Short mmCIF file of C-alpha atoms in Angstrom, two decimals:
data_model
loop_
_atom_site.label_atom_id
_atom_site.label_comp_id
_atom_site.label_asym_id
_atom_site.label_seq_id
_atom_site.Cartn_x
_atom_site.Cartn_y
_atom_site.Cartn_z
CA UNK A 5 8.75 -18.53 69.29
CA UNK A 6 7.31 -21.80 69.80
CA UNK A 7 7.42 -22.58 66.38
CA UNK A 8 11.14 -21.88 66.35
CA UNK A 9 11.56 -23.71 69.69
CA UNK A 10 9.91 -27.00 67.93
CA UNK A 11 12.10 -26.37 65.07
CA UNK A 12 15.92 -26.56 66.84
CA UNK A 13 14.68 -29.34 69.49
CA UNK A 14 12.60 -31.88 67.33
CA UNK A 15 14.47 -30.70 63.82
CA UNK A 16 12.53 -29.92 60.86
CA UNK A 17 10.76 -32.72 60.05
CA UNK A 18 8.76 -32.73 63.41
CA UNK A 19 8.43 -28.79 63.08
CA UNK A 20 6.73 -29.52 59.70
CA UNK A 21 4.62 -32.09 61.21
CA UNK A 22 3.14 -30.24 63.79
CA UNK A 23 2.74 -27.56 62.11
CA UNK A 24 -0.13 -30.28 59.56
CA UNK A 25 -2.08 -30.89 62.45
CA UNK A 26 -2.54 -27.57 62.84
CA UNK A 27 -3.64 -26.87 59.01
CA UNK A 28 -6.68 -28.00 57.31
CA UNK A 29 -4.62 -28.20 54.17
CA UNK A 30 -2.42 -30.57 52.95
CA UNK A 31 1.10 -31.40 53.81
CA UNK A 32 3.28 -29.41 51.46
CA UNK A 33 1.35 -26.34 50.68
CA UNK A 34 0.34 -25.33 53.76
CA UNK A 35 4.24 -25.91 55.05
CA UNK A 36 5.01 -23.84 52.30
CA UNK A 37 2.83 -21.05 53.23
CA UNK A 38 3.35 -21.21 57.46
CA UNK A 39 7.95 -22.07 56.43
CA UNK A 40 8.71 -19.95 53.78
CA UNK A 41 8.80 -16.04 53.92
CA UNK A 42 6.04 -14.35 52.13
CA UNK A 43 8.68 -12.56 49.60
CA UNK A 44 10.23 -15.57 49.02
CA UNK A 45 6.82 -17.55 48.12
CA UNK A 46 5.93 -14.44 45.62
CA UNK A 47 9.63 -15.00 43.58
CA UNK A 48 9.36 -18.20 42.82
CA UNK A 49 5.23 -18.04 41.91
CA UNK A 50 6.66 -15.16 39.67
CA UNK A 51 9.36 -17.06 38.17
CA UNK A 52 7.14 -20.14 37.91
CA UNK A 53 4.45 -18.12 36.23
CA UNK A 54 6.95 -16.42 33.11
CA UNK A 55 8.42 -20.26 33.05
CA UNK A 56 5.04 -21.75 32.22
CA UNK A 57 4.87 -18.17 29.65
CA UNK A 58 8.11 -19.20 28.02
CA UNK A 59 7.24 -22.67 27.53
CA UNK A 60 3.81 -21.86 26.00
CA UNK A 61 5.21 -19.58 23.50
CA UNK A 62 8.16 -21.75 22.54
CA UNK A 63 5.44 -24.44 22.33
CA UNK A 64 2.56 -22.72 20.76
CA UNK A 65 1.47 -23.57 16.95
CA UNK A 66 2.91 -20.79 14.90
CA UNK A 67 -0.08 -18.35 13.77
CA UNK A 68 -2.48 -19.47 10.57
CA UNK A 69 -1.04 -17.89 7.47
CA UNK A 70 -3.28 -17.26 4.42
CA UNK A 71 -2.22 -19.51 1.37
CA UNK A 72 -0.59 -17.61 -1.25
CA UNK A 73 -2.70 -19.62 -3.64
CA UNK A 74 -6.34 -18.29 -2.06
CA UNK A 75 -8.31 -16.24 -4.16
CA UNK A 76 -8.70 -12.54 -3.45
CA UNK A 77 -11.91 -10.81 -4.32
CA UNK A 78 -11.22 -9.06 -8.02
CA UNK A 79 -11.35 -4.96 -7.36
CA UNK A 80 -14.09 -3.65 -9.90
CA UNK A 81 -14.54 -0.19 -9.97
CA UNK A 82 -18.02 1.75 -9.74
CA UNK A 83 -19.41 1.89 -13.59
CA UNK A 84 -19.33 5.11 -14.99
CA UNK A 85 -23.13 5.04 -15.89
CA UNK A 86 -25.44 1.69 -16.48
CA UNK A 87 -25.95 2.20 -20.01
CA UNK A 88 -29.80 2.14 -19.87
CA UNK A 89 -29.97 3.53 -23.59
CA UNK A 90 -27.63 0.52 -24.92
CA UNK A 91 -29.72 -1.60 -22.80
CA UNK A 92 -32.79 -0.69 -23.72
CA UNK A 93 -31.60 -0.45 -28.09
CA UNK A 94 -30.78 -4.27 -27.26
CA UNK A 95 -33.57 -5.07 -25.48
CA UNK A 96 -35.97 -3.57 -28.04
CA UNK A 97 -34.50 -5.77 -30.75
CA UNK A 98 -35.62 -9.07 -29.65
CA UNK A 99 -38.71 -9.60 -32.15
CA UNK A 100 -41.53 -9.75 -29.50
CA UNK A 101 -40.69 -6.43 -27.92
CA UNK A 102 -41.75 -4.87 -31.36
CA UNK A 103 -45.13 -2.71 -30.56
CA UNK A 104 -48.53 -3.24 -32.19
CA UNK A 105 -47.28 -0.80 -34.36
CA UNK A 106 -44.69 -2.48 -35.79
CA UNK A 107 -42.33 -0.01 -34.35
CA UNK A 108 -39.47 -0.87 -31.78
CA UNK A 109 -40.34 1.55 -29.22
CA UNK A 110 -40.78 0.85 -24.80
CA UNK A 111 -44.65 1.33 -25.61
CA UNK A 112 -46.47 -1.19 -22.80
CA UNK A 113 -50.17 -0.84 -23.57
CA UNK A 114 -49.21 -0.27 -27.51
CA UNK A 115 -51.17 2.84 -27.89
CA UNK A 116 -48.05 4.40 -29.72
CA UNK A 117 -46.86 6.90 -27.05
CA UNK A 118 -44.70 5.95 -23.93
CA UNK A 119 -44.95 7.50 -21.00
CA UNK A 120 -42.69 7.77 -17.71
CA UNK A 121 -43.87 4.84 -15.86
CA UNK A 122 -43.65 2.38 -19.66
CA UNK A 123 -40.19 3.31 -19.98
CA UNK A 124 -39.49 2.82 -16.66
CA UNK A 125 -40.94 -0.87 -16.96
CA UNK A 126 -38.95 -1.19 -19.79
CA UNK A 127 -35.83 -0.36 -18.52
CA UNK A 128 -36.56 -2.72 -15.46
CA UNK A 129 -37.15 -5.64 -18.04
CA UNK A 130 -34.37 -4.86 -20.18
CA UNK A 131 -32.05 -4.16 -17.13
CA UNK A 132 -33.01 -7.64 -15.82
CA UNK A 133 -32.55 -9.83 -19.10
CA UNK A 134 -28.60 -8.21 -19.43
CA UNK A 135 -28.44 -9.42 -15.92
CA UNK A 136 -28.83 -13.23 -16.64
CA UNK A 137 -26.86 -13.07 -19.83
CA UNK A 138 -23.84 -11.48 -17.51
CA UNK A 139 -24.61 -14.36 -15.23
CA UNK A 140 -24.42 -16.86 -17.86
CA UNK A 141 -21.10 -15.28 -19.40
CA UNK A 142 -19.40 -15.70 -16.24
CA UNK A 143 -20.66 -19.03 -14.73
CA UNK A 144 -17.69 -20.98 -16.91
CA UNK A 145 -19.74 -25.15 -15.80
CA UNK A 146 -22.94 -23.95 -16.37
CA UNK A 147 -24.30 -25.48 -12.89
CA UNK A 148 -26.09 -22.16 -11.54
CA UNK A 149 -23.76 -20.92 -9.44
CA UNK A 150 -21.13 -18.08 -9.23
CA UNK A 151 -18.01 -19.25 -8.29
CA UNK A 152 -15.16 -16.48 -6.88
CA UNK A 153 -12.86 -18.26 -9.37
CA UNK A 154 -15.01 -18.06 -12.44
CA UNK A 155 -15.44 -14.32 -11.13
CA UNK A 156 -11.88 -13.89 -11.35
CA UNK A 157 -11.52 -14.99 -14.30
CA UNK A 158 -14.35 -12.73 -15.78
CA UNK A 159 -12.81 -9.76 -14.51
CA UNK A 160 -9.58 -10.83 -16.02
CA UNK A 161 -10.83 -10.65 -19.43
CA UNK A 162 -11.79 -6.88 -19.13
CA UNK A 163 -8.35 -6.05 -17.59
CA UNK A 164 -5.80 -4.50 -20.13
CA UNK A 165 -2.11 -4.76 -19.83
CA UNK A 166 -1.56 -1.64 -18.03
CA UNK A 167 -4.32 -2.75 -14.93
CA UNK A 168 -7.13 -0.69 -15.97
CA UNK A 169 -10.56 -2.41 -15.77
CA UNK A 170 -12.73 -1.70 -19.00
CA UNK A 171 -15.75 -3.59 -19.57
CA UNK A 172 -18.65 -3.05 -22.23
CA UNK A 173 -20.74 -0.58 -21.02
CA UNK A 174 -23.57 -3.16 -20.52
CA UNK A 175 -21.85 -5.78 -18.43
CA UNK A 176 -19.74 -3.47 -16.24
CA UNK A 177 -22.63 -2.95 -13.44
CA UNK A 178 -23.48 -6.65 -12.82
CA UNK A 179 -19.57 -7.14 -12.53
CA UNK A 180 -19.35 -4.68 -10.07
CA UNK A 181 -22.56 -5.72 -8.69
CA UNK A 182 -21.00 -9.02 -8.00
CA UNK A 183 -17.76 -7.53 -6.29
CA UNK A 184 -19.49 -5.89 -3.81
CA UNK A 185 -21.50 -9.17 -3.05
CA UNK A 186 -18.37 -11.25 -2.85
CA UNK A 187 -16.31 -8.43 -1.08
CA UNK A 188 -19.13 -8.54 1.89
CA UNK A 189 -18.72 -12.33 2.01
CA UNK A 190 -17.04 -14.77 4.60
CA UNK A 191 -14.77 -16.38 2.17
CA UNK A 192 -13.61 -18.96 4.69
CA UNK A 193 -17.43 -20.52 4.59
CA UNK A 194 -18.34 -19.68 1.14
CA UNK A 195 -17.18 -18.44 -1.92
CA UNK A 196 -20.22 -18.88 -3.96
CA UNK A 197 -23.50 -17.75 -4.96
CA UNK A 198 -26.70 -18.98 -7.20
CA UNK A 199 -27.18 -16.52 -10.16
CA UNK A 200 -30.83 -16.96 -9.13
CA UNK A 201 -29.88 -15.45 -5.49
CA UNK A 202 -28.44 -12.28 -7.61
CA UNK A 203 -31.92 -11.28 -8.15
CA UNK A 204 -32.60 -9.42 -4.92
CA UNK A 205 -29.17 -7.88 -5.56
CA UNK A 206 -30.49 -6.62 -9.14
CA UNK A 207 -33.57 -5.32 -7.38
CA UNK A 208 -31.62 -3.48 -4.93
CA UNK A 209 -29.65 -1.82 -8.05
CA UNK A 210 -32.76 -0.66 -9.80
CA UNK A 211 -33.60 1.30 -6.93
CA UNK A 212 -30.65 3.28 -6.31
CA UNK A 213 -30.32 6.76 -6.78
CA UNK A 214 -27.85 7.04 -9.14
CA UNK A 215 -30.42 4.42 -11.68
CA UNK A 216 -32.65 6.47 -11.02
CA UNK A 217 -31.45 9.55 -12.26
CA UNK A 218 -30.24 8.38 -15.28
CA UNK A 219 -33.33 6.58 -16.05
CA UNK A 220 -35.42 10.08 -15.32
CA UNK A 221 -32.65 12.09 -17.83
CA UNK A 222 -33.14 9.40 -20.56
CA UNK A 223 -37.01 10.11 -20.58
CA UNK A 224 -36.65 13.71 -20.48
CA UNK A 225 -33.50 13.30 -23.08
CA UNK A 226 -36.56 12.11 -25.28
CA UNK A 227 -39.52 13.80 -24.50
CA UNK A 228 -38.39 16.91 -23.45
CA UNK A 229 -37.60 18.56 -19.90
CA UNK A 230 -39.91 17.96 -17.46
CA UNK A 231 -42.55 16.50 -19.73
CA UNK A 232 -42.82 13.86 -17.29
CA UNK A 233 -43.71 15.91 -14.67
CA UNK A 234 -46.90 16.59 -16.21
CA UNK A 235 -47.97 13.34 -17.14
CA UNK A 236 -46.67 14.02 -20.57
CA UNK A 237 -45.49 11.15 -23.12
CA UNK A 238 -43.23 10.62 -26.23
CA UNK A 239 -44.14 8.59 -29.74
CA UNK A 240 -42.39 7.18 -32.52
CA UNK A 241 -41.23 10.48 -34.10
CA UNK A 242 -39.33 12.23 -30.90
CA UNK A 243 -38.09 8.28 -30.16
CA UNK A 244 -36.63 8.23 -33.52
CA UNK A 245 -35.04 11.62 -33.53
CA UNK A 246 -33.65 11.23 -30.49
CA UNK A 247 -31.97 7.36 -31.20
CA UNK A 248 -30.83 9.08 -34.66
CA UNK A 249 -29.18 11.95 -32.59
CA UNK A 250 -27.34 9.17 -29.58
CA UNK A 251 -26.53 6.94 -32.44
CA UNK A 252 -24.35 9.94 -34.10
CA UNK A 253 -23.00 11.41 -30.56
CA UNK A 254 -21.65 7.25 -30.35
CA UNK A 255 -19.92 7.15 -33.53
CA UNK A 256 -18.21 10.80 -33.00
CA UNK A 257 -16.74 9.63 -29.46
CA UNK A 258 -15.33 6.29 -31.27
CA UNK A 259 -13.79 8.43 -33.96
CA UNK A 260 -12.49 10.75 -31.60
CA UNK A 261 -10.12 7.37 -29.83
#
């Protein structure tokens, strides 16, 4: 009442004046909140607060688009098998893998039979050198480093017509090797690697399962089931037999296309 009294004898001006010297806060905000109805104060915060809404979103940078010219990470599908007999064959050609007995067998101590744990070496060795030649195929400048582009471009080459990836059976597991490495990267911060940083990644391969077994069937393929079990070993003559016998199974699939 007295408030409404000040209001119709002294007119608004003095109404709003007293009622500042009774408010700690400043002039307009606290006439505001002691004038105006409480409803009314809520409608216009509302309508001030989807105003200042509207004018951000009208105002707002659009969202960041990718290019259409950025490189996507080249699908490479799991090899079928990593060729550890083609590998090895290859491996065993270079002239100072030849054995002390002149023959080109995975014999480590050259006492002319090869057991689990020589092939197994082997295999590591030979598995390794096919992994720096796929490295050098691919980097295109020759500075040490795997580029996504030069990656693509790789991939590209063992991509027929119709979509479907087909790579020698020797390079298709450091291709996909290198997919899953770029596929697990942050592209925006790098889209590169050292071929010499692809060595843990080769390490990682030789000790998954799926190596593993085919590495353990490939000895036994030779030597005979479960010979390795018992310590057992192969020589020349079963090594022979059984490279005579792959050899022929090779040619009979090509013939077969």
């Amino acid at each position: 009442a007295t408030r409404a009294r000040a209001w119709t004898r002294r007119g608004p001006r003095s109404a709003m004046a007293a009622t500042s010297r009774r408010c700690p806060t400043p002039l307009p905000a606290c006439a505001v909140d002691n004038v105006l109805p409480r409803r009314r104060r809520w409608r216009i915060e509302h309508v001030l607060v989807l105003t200042l809404a509207m004018l951000r979103a009208v105002t707002a940078p659009p969202p960041r688009q990718p290019r259409p010219n950025y490189l996507k990470v080249p699908e490479v599908p799991e090899p079928p098998s990593f060729a550890l007999a083609e590998l090895l064959f290859r491996h065993l050609r270079e002239p100072e893998q030849r054995s002390e007995t002149g023959a080109r067998l995975p014999d480590v101590d050259g006492d002319g039979r090869v057991s689990e744990g020589e092939l197994a070496a082997t295999v590591e060795a030979a598995f390794r050198a096919e992994a720096q030649r796929a490295w050098a195929a691919i980097d295109g400048n020759g500075d040490g480093h795997l580029d996504l582009e030069e990656f693509a471009a790789a991939v590209k080459r063992h991509r027929k017509d119709s979509g479907k990836f087909s790579a020698p059976a020797g390079r298709w597991p450091f291709l996909w090797l290198l997919s899953q490495h770029f596929g697990a990267l942050d592209l925006s911060k790098t889209a590169r690697v050292a071929s010499a940083a692809m060595g843990d990644k080769v390490s990682q391969l030789l000790r998954a399962v799926r190596l593993l077994d085919e590495r353990r069937a490939l000895f036994d393929a030779v030597a005979g089931e479960a010979v390795g079990d018992d310590g057992g070993t192969f020589g020349v003559a079963e090594w022979g037999a059984w490279r005579q016998a792959f050899e022929e199974r090779k040619r009979k699939r090509r013939a077969s296309r």
